[in-house]
XYZ file of C-alpha atoms in Angstrom:
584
model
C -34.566 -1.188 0.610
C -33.663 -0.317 4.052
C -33.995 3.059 5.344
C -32.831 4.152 8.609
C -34.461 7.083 10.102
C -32.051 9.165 12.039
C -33.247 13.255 10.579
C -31.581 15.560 9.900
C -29.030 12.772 8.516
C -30.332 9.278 6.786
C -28.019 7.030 5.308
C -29.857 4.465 2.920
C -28.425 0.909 1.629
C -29.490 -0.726 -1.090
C -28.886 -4.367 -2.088
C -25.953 -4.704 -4.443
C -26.673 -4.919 -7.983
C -27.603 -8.541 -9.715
C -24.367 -8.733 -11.469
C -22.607 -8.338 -8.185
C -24.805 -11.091 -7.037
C -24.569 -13.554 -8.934
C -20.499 -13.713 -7.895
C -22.241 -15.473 -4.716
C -23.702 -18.522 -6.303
C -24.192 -20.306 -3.113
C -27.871 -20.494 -2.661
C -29.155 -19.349 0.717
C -26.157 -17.252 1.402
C -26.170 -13.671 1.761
C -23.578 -11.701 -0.354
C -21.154 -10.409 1.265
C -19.532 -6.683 1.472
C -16.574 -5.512 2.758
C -17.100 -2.984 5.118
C -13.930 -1.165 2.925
C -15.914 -1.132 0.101
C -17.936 1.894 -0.952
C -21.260 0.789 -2.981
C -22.660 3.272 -5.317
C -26.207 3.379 -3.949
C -25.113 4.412 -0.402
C -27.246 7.495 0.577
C -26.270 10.343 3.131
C -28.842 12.759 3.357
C -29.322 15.585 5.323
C -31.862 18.695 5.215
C -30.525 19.386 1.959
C -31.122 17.218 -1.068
C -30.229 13.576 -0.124
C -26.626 13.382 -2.097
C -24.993 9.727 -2.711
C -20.513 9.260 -3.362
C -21.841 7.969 -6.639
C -23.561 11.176 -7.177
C -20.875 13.351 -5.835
C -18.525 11.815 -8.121
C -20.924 11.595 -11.234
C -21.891 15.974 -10.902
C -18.095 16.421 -10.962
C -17.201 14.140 -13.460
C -20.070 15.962 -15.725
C -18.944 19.394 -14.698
C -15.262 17.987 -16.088
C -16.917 16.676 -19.713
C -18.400 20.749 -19.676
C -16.622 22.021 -23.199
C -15.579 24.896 -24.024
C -17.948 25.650 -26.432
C -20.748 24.710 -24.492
C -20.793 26.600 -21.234
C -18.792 29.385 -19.790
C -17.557 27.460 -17.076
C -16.076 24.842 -18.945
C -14.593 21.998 -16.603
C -11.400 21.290 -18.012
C -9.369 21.848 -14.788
C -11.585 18.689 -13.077
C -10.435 16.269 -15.303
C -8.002 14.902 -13.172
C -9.480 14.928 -10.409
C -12.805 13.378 -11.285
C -10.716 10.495 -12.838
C -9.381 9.983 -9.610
C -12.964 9.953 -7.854
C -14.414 7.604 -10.051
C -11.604 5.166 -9.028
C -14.150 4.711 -6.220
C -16.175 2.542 -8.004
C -13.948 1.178 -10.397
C -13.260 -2.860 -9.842
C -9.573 -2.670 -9.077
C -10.012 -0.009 -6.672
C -13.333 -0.748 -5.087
C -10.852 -2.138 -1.915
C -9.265 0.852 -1.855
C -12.089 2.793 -0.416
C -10.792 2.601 3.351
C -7.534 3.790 4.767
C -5.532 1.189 6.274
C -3.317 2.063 9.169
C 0.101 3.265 8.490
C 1.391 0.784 11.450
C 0.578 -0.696 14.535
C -0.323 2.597 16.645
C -1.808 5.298 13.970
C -4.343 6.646 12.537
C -5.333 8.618 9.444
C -8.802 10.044 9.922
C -9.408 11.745 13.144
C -12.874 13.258 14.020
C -12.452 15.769 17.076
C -15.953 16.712 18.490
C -16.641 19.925 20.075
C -19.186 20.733 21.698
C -19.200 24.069 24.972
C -21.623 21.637 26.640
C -19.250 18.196 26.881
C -15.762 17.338 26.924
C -13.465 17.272 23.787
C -13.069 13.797 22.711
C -11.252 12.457 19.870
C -13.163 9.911 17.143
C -10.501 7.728 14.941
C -11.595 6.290 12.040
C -10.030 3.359 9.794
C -12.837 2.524 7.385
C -15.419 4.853 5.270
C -18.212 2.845 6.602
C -17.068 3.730 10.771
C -17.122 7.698 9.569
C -20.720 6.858 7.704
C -22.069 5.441 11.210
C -20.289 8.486 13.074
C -23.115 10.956 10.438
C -25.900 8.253 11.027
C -25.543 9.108 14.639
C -27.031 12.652 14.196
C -28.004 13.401 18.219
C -25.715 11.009 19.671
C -22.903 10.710 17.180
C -19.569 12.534 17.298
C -20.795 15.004 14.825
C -24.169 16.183 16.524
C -22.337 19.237 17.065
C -19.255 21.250 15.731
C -16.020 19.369 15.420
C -12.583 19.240 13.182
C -12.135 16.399 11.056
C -8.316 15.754 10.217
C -6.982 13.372 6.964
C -3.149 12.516 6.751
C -1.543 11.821 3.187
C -3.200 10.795 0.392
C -6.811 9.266 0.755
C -8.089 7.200 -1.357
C -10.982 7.779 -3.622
C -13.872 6.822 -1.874
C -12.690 8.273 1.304
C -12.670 11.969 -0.604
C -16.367 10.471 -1.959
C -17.904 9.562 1.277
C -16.026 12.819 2.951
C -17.105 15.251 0.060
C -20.739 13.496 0.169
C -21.468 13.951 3.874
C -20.374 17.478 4.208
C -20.567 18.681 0.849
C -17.229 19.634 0.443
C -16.282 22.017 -2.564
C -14.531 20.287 -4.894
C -12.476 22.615 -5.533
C -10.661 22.030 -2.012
C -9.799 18.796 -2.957
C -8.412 19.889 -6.094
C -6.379 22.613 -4.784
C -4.733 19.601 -2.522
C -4.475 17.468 -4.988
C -3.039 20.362 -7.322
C 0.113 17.958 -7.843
C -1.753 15.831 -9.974
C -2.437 18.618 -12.875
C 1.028 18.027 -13.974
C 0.480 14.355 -15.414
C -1.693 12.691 -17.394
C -3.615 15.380 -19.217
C -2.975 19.195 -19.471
C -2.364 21.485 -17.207
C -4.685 24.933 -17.687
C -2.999 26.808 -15.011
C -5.770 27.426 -12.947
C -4.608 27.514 -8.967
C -4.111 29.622 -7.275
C -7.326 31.428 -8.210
C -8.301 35.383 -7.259
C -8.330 36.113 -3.361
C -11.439 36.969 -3.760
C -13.062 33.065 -4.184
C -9.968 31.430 -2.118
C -11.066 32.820 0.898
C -13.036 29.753 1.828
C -10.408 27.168 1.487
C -7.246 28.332 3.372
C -3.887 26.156 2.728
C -0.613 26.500 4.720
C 2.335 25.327 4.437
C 4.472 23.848 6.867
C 8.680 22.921 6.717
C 10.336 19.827 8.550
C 13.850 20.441 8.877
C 16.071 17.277 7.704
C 19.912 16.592 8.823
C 21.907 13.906 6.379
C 25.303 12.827 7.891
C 28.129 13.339 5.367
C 29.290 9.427 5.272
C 33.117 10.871 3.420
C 31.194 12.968 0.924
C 32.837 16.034 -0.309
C 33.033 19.193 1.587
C 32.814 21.489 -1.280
C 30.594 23.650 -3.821
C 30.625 20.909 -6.397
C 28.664 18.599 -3.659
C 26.339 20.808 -3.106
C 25.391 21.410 -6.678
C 25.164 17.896 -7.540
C 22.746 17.171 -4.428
C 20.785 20.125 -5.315
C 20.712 18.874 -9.038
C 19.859 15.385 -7.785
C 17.334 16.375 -6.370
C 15.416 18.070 -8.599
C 15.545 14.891 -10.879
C 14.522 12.992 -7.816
C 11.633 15.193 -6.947
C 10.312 14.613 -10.389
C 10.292 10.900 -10.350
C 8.828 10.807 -6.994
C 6.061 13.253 -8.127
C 5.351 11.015 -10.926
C 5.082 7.865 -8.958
C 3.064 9.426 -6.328
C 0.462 10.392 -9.372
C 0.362 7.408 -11.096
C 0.587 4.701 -8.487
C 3.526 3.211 -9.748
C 5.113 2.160 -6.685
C 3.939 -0.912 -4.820
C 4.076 0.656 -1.707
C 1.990 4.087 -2.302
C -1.479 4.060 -1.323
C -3.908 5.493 0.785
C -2.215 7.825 3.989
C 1.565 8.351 1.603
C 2.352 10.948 3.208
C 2.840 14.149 0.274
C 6.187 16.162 -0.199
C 5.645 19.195 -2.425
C 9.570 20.800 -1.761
C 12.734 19.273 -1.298
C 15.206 21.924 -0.967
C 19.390 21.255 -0.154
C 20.527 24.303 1.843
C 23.678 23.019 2.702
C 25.881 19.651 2.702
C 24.494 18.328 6.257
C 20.730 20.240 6.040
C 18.147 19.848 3.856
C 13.849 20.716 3.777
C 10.833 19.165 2.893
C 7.935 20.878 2.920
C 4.069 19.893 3.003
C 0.860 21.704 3.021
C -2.217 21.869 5.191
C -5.440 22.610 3.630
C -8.266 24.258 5.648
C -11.959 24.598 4.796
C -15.311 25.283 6.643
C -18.915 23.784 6.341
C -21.916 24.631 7.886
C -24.145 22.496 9.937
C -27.808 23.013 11.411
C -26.298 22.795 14.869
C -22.669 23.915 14.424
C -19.951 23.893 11.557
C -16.999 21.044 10.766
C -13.807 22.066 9.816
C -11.891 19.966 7.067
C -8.140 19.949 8.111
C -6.593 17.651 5.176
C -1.917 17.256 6.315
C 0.414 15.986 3.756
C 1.980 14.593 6.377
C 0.727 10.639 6.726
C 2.521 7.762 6.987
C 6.457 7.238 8.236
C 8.721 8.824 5.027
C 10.156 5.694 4.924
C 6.673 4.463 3.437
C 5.897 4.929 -0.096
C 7.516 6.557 -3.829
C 11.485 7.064 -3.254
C 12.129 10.708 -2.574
C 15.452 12.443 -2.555
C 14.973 13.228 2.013
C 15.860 9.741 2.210
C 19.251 7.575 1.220
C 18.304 3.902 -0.123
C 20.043 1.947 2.730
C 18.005 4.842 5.233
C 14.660 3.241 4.990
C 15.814 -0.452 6.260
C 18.808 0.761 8.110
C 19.193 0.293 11.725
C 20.973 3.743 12.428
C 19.913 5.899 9.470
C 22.051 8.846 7.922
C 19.355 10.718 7.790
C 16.805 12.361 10.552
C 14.365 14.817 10.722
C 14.424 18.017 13.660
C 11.035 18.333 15.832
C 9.025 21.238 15.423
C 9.820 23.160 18.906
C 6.821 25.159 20.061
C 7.182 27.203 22.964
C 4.188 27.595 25.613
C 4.371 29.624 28.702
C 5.521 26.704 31.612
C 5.480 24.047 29.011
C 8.319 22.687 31.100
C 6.032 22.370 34.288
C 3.447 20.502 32.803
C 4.534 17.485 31.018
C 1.490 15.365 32.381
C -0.735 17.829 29.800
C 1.959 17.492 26.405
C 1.988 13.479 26.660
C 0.455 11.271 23.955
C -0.863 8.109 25.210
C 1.680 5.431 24.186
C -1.109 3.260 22.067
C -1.176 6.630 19.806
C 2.361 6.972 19.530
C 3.381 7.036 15.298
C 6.137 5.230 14.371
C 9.423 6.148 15.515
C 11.904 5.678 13.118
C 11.074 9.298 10.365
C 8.542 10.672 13.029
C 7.440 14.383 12.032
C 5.906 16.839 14.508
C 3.043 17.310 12.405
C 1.719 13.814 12.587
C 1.084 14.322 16.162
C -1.776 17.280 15.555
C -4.222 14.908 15.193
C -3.813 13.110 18.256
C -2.827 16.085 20.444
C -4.944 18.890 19.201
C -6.494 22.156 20.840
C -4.984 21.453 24.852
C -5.049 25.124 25.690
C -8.098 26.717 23.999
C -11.174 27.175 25.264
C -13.777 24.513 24.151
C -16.689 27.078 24.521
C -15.176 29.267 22.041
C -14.000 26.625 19.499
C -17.492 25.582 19.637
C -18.614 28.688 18.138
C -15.885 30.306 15.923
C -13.719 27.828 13.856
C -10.869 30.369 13.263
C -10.036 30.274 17.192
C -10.536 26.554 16.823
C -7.682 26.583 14.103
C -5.143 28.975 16.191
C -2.986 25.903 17.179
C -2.450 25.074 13.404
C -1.707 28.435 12.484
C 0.914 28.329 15.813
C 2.522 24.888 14.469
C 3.075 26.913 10.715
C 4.731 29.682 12.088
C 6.895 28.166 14.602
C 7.936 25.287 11.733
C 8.180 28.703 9.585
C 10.316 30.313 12.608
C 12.842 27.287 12.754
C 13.192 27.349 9.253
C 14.640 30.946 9.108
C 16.819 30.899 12.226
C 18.571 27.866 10.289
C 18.755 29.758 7.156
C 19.939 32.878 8.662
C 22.950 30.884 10.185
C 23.221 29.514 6.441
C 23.172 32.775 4.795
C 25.333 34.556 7.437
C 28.146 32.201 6.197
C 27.755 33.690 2.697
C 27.285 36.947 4.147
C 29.109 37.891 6.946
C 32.658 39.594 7.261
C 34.660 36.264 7.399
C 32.569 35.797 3.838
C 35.547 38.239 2.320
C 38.122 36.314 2.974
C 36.601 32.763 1.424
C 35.641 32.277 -2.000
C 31.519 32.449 -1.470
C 29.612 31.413 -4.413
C 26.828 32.979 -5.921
C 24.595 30.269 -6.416
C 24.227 29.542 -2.574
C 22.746 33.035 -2.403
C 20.334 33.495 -5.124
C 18.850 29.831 -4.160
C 18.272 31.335 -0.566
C 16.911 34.428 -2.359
C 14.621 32.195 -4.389
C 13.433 30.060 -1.314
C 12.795 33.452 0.755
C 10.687 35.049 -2.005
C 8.403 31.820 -1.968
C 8.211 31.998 1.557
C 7.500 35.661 1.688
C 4.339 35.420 -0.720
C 2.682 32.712 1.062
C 3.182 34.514 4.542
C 1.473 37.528 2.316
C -1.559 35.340 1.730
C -1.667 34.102 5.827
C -2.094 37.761 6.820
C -4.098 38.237 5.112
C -6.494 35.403 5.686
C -5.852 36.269 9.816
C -6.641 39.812 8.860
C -10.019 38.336 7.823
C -10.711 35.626 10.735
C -10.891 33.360 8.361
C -13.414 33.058 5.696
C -16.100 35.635 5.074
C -19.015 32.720 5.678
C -17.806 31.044 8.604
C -19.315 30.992 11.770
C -18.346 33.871 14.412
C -19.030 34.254 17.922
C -21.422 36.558 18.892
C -20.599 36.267 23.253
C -19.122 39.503 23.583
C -16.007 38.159 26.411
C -15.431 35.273 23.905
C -15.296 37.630 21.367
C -12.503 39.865 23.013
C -10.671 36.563 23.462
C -11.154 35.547 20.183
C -9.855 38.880 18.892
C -6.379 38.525 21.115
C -5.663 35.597 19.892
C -6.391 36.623 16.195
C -4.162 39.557 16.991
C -1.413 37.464 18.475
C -1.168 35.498 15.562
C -0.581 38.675 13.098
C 2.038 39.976 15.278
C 3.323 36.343 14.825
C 2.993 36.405 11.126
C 3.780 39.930 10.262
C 7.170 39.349 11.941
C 7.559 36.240 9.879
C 7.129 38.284 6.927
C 9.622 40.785 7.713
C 12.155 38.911 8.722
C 11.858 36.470 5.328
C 11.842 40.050 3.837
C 14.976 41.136 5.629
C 16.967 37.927 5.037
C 15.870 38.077 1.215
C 17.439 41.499 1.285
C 20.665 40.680 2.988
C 21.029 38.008 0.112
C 20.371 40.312 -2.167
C 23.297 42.781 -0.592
C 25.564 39.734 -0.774
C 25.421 39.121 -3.986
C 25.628 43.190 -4.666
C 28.736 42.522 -2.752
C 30.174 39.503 -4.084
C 29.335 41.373 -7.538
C 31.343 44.609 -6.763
C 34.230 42.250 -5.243
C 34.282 40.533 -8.581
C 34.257 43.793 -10.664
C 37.118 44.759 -7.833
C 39.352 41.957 -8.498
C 39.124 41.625 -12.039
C 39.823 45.495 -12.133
C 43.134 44.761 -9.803
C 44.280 42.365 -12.204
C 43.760 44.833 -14.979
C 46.119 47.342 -12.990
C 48.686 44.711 -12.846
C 48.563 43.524 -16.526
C 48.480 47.334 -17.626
C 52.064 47.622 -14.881
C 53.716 45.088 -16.705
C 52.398 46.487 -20.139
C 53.905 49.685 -19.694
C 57.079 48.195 -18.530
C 57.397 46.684 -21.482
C 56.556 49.182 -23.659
C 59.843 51.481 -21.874
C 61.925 48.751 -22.429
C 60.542 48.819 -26.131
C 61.599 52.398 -26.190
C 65.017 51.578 -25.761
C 65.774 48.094 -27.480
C 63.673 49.583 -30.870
C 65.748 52.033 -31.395
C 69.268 49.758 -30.973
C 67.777 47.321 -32.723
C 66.862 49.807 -35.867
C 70.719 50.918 -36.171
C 71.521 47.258 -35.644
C 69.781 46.164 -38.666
C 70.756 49.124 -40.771
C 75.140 48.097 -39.964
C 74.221 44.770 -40.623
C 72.732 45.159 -44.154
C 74.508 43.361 -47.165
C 75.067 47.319 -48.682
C 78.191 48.777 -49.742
C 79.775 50.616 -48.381
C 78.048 49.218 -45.336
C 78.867 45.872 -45.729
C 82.986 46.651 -46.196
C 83.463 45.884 -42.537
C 85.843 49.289 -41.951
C 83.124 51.203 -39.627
C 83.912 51.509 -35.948
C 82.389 50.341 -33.226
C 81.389 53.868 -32.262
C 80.435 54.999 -35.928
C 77.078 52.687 -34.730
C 77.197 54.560 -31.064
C 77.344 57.626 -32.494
C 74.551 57.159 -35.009
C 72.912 55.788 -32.759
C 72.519 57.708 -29.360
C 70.587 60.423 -31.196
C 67.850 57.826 -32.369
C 67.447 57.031 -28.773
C 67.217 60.077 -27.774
C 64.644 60.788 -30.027
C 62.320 58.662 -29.456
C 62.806 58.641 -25.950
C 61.747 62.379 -25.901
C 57.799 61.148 -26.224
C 58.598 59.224 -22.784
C 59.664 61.533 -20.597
C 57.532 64.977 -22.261
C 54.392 64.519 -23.457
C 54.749 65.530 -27.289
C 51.627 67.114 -27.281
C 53.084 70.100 -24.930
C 56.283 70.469 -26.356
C 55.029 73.264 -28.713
C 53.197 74.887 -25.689
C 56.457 75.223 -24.063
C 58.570 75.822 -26.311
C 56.112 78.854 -26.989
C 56.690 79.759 -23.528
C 59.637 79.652 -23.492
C 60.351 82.015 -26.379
C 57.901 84.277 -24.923
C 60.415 84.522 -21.988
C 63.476 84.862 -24.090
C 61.667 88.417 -25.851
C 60.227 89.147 -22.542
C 63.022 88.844 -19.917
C 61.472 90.953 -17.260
């Protein structure tokens, strides 16, 4: 056994196992190992107990097999998860322990070092093994001090194994990312989000990427937009599933993760993804775990409804997807600073802003003070969520002022439109709720803080900045749920309006009838008395104005209830006869 001595971190290799040796029967030859390929007795160890992936994996998969009736803390909710770990070591997945690249220019695991004492510099990482040499180097390595490491999409197993190993990563952060998976496969117990009190140290965000689909002769009407909205529900569900269960030959490791397709209107549409933030101590600094949905080009991986069939092979697609625009004071003037190398550039057919964090993080903020406080270090996420969030609403205000506005009166607005916006704002509005809150506490009540006092004061303006920021989110999401909500009070009280209009009418004609019923009843009673077979009746000698004469004081009679209202004729004929005794 080989042990290489590089305290506080050792990483210890083992010779494979004889079973996996005797696949080499070639005498002389040394087995071979693909550097991919995560072995079960590789050791990280730092001043804490020496922890292995197998181990990692093993204490979670035992805390899952905890029963109900045998502990308190029964680990039902880790079932899923734990299956997925021990993929890991599992022979069909044991090549699945690296993440490939997504294409020719990207990268899925980024390692930004930060340190007040060098320069920033950027670490990318394609294999397990690279990220294992990266800890082995503990005085010289990229992590010798603080830094940010960043995932995109979905890892594989022995990535989140390796990752969780090394810095001794809660598992419950990866299973609040990986929360999709609860719904497949085995029950679902309902357990995220937990109470604000234990979330504190795992932070998640969510971030929206505005989509534009070109109509290509579709149907400018209600009924389109219901059927893309239904659509897309069913579509969501089958890509869900695939993305869970592998299905698809072309998911794997760095799929990029959609939890939200939402159709706002028959040219826009939403997808939205989360970012998942947690801290972790080291002797000489801290490492932040920033894990993005976003991953690979959309074009790569399950089907999802953001995308038309012919889009993903198509020369000029349908369909595109709006940058995220962030404003900075001068950004114009300094282009030179914004600029991505073009080796680091993603793929350009379904770019998304968000893929670009990694490779263009933390510009303007002061390295000394991201060296000593993470939650400065994460103000540029934080920025990229609300100005995503900001986009978002000023394209559904423009949606909902359709609905809304004056000229809404005169069109024939449907309900529907409004209490989906009303739905989508209330989402929005709760997880805003939970982001002040977490800037209202800097963070997480264990991570590191600066103690410099001026870095301190700078720290504090820029935590303040971004509650202004968020706080105004909030109240505008709150204000636009409202107006919905006084649309569809409106579009309610025109309803009641119109339908009482058209009970006016119907009542106009009704009474109509019923004079002309006052006068035809009557003619027709006489009628049918001269015309019965009844002598002397029936002799045929009446005249024409026997019937008239018979007949005008019927009409007259029952006319009388039309024009006085029978219920005062004894009033005034009362009064009357008081006047006749009473002349004076």
């Amino acid at each position: 056994m080989e042990r290489l001595e590089h305290p506080p971190v050792q990483i210890v290799v083992t010779a494979p196992p004889e079973d996996q040796q005797q696949n080499h029967p070639q005498s002389g030859s040394k087995p071979t190992r693909s550097p991919d390929r995560l072995e079960p007795t590789q050791h990280i160890s730092s001043s804490r107990r020496s922890l292995t992936p197998r181990e990692y994996v093993d204490v979670i998969s035992a805390h899952a097999k905890q029963a109900t009736d045998a502990s308190l803390y029964p680990g039902h909710n880790f079932e899923n998860l734990a299956s997925f770990l021990q993929r890991s070591f599992d022979p069909p997945y044991e090549r699945s322990s690296s993440l490939p690249r997504p294409d020719t220019h990207g990268f899925l695991v980024t390692l930004h070092a930060i340190q007040a004492s060098k320069p920033r510099s950027a670490h990318h990482f394609t294999t397990a093994a690279d990220l294992i040499k990266s800890v082995e180097a503990a005085k010289d390595g990229p992590l010798s001090g603080s830094g940010m490491l960043f995932l995109r999409g979905q890892p594989s197993p022995g990535w989140l194994a390796v990752i969780g190993a090394v810095l001794r990563i809660d598992p419950e952060y990866f299973q609040g990312h990986l929360d999709f998976r609860a719904a497949f496969g085995r029950l679902d117990y309902y357990p995220l989000p937990s109470l604000p009190s234990y979330s504190t140290h795992i932070i998640k965000l969510r971030y929206v990427t505005i989509g534009h689909r070109k109509l290509r002769g579709r149907g400018a009407d209600q009924r389109e937009i219901d059927h893309l909205r239904s659509h897309g529900h069913k579509a969501m569900g089958r890509y869900l599933h695939a993305l869970n269960q592998d299905l698809n030959s072309r998911t794997g490791p760095g799929t990029s993760i959609v939890r939200e397709y939402l159709v706002h209107d028959l040219t826009h549409f939403t997808i939205e993804q989360d970012i998942s933030l947690c801290v972790t101590r080291k002797e000489n600094g801290w490492v932040a775990l920033v894990w993005l949905d976003t991953g690979k080009d959309l074009a790569w991986g399950p089907e999802g409804p953001w995308l038309e069939s012919e889009d993903r092979d198509a020369t000029w697609p349908s369909t595109s997807f709006y940058p995220t625009i962030q404003h900075k004071p001068r950004i114009s003037l300094k282009p030179h600073r914004t600029t991505i190398p073009e080796s680091e550039w993603p793929s350009p057919r379904f770019v998304q802003s968000a893929s670009l964090l990694p490779l263009d993080y933390g510009k303007f903020l002061d390295s000394t003070l991201m060296a000593s406080d993470p939650f400065y270090a994460m103000n540029d996420l934080f920025q990229f969520v609300a100005y995503a969030e900001i986009q978002f609403l000023n394209m559904m205000e423009a949606t909902v002022a359709e609905e809304t506005g004056y000229l809404s009166l005169m069109k024939e607005s449907q309900l529907t439109n409004l209490l989906h916006s009303q739905d989508v704002f209330e989402a929005h509005a709760k997880r805003l709720r939970q982001n002040v809150e977490t800037i209202r506490f800097r963070g997480g009540p264990d991570w590191p803080r600066t103690t410099d006092t001026a870095l301190h004061q700078k720290r504090e303006a820029a935590a303040e900045s971004l509650l202004r920021d968020y706080e105004h989110l909030l109240s505008r999401t709150e204000a636009l749920s409202a107006r919905c909500q006084r649309g569809m009070d409106v579009m309610m009280n025109k309803s009641v309006l119109t339908e009482s209009k058209k009970a006016i009418d119907q009542a106009r004609v009704v009474t109509k009838l019923t004079r002309l019923a006052f006068i035809y009843i009557p003619l027709s009673f006489t009628t049918s008395i001269f015309s019965m077979n009844l002598k002397p009746i029936s002799t045929g000698s009446h005249s024409f104005w026997l019937w008239v004469v018979v007949s005008m004081p019927i009409l007259l009679a029952t006319l009388t209830p039309l024009i006085w209202n029978i219920s005062e004729i004894p009033r005034r004929a009362r009064a009357c006869w008081i006047r006749f005794l009473n002349p004076e």
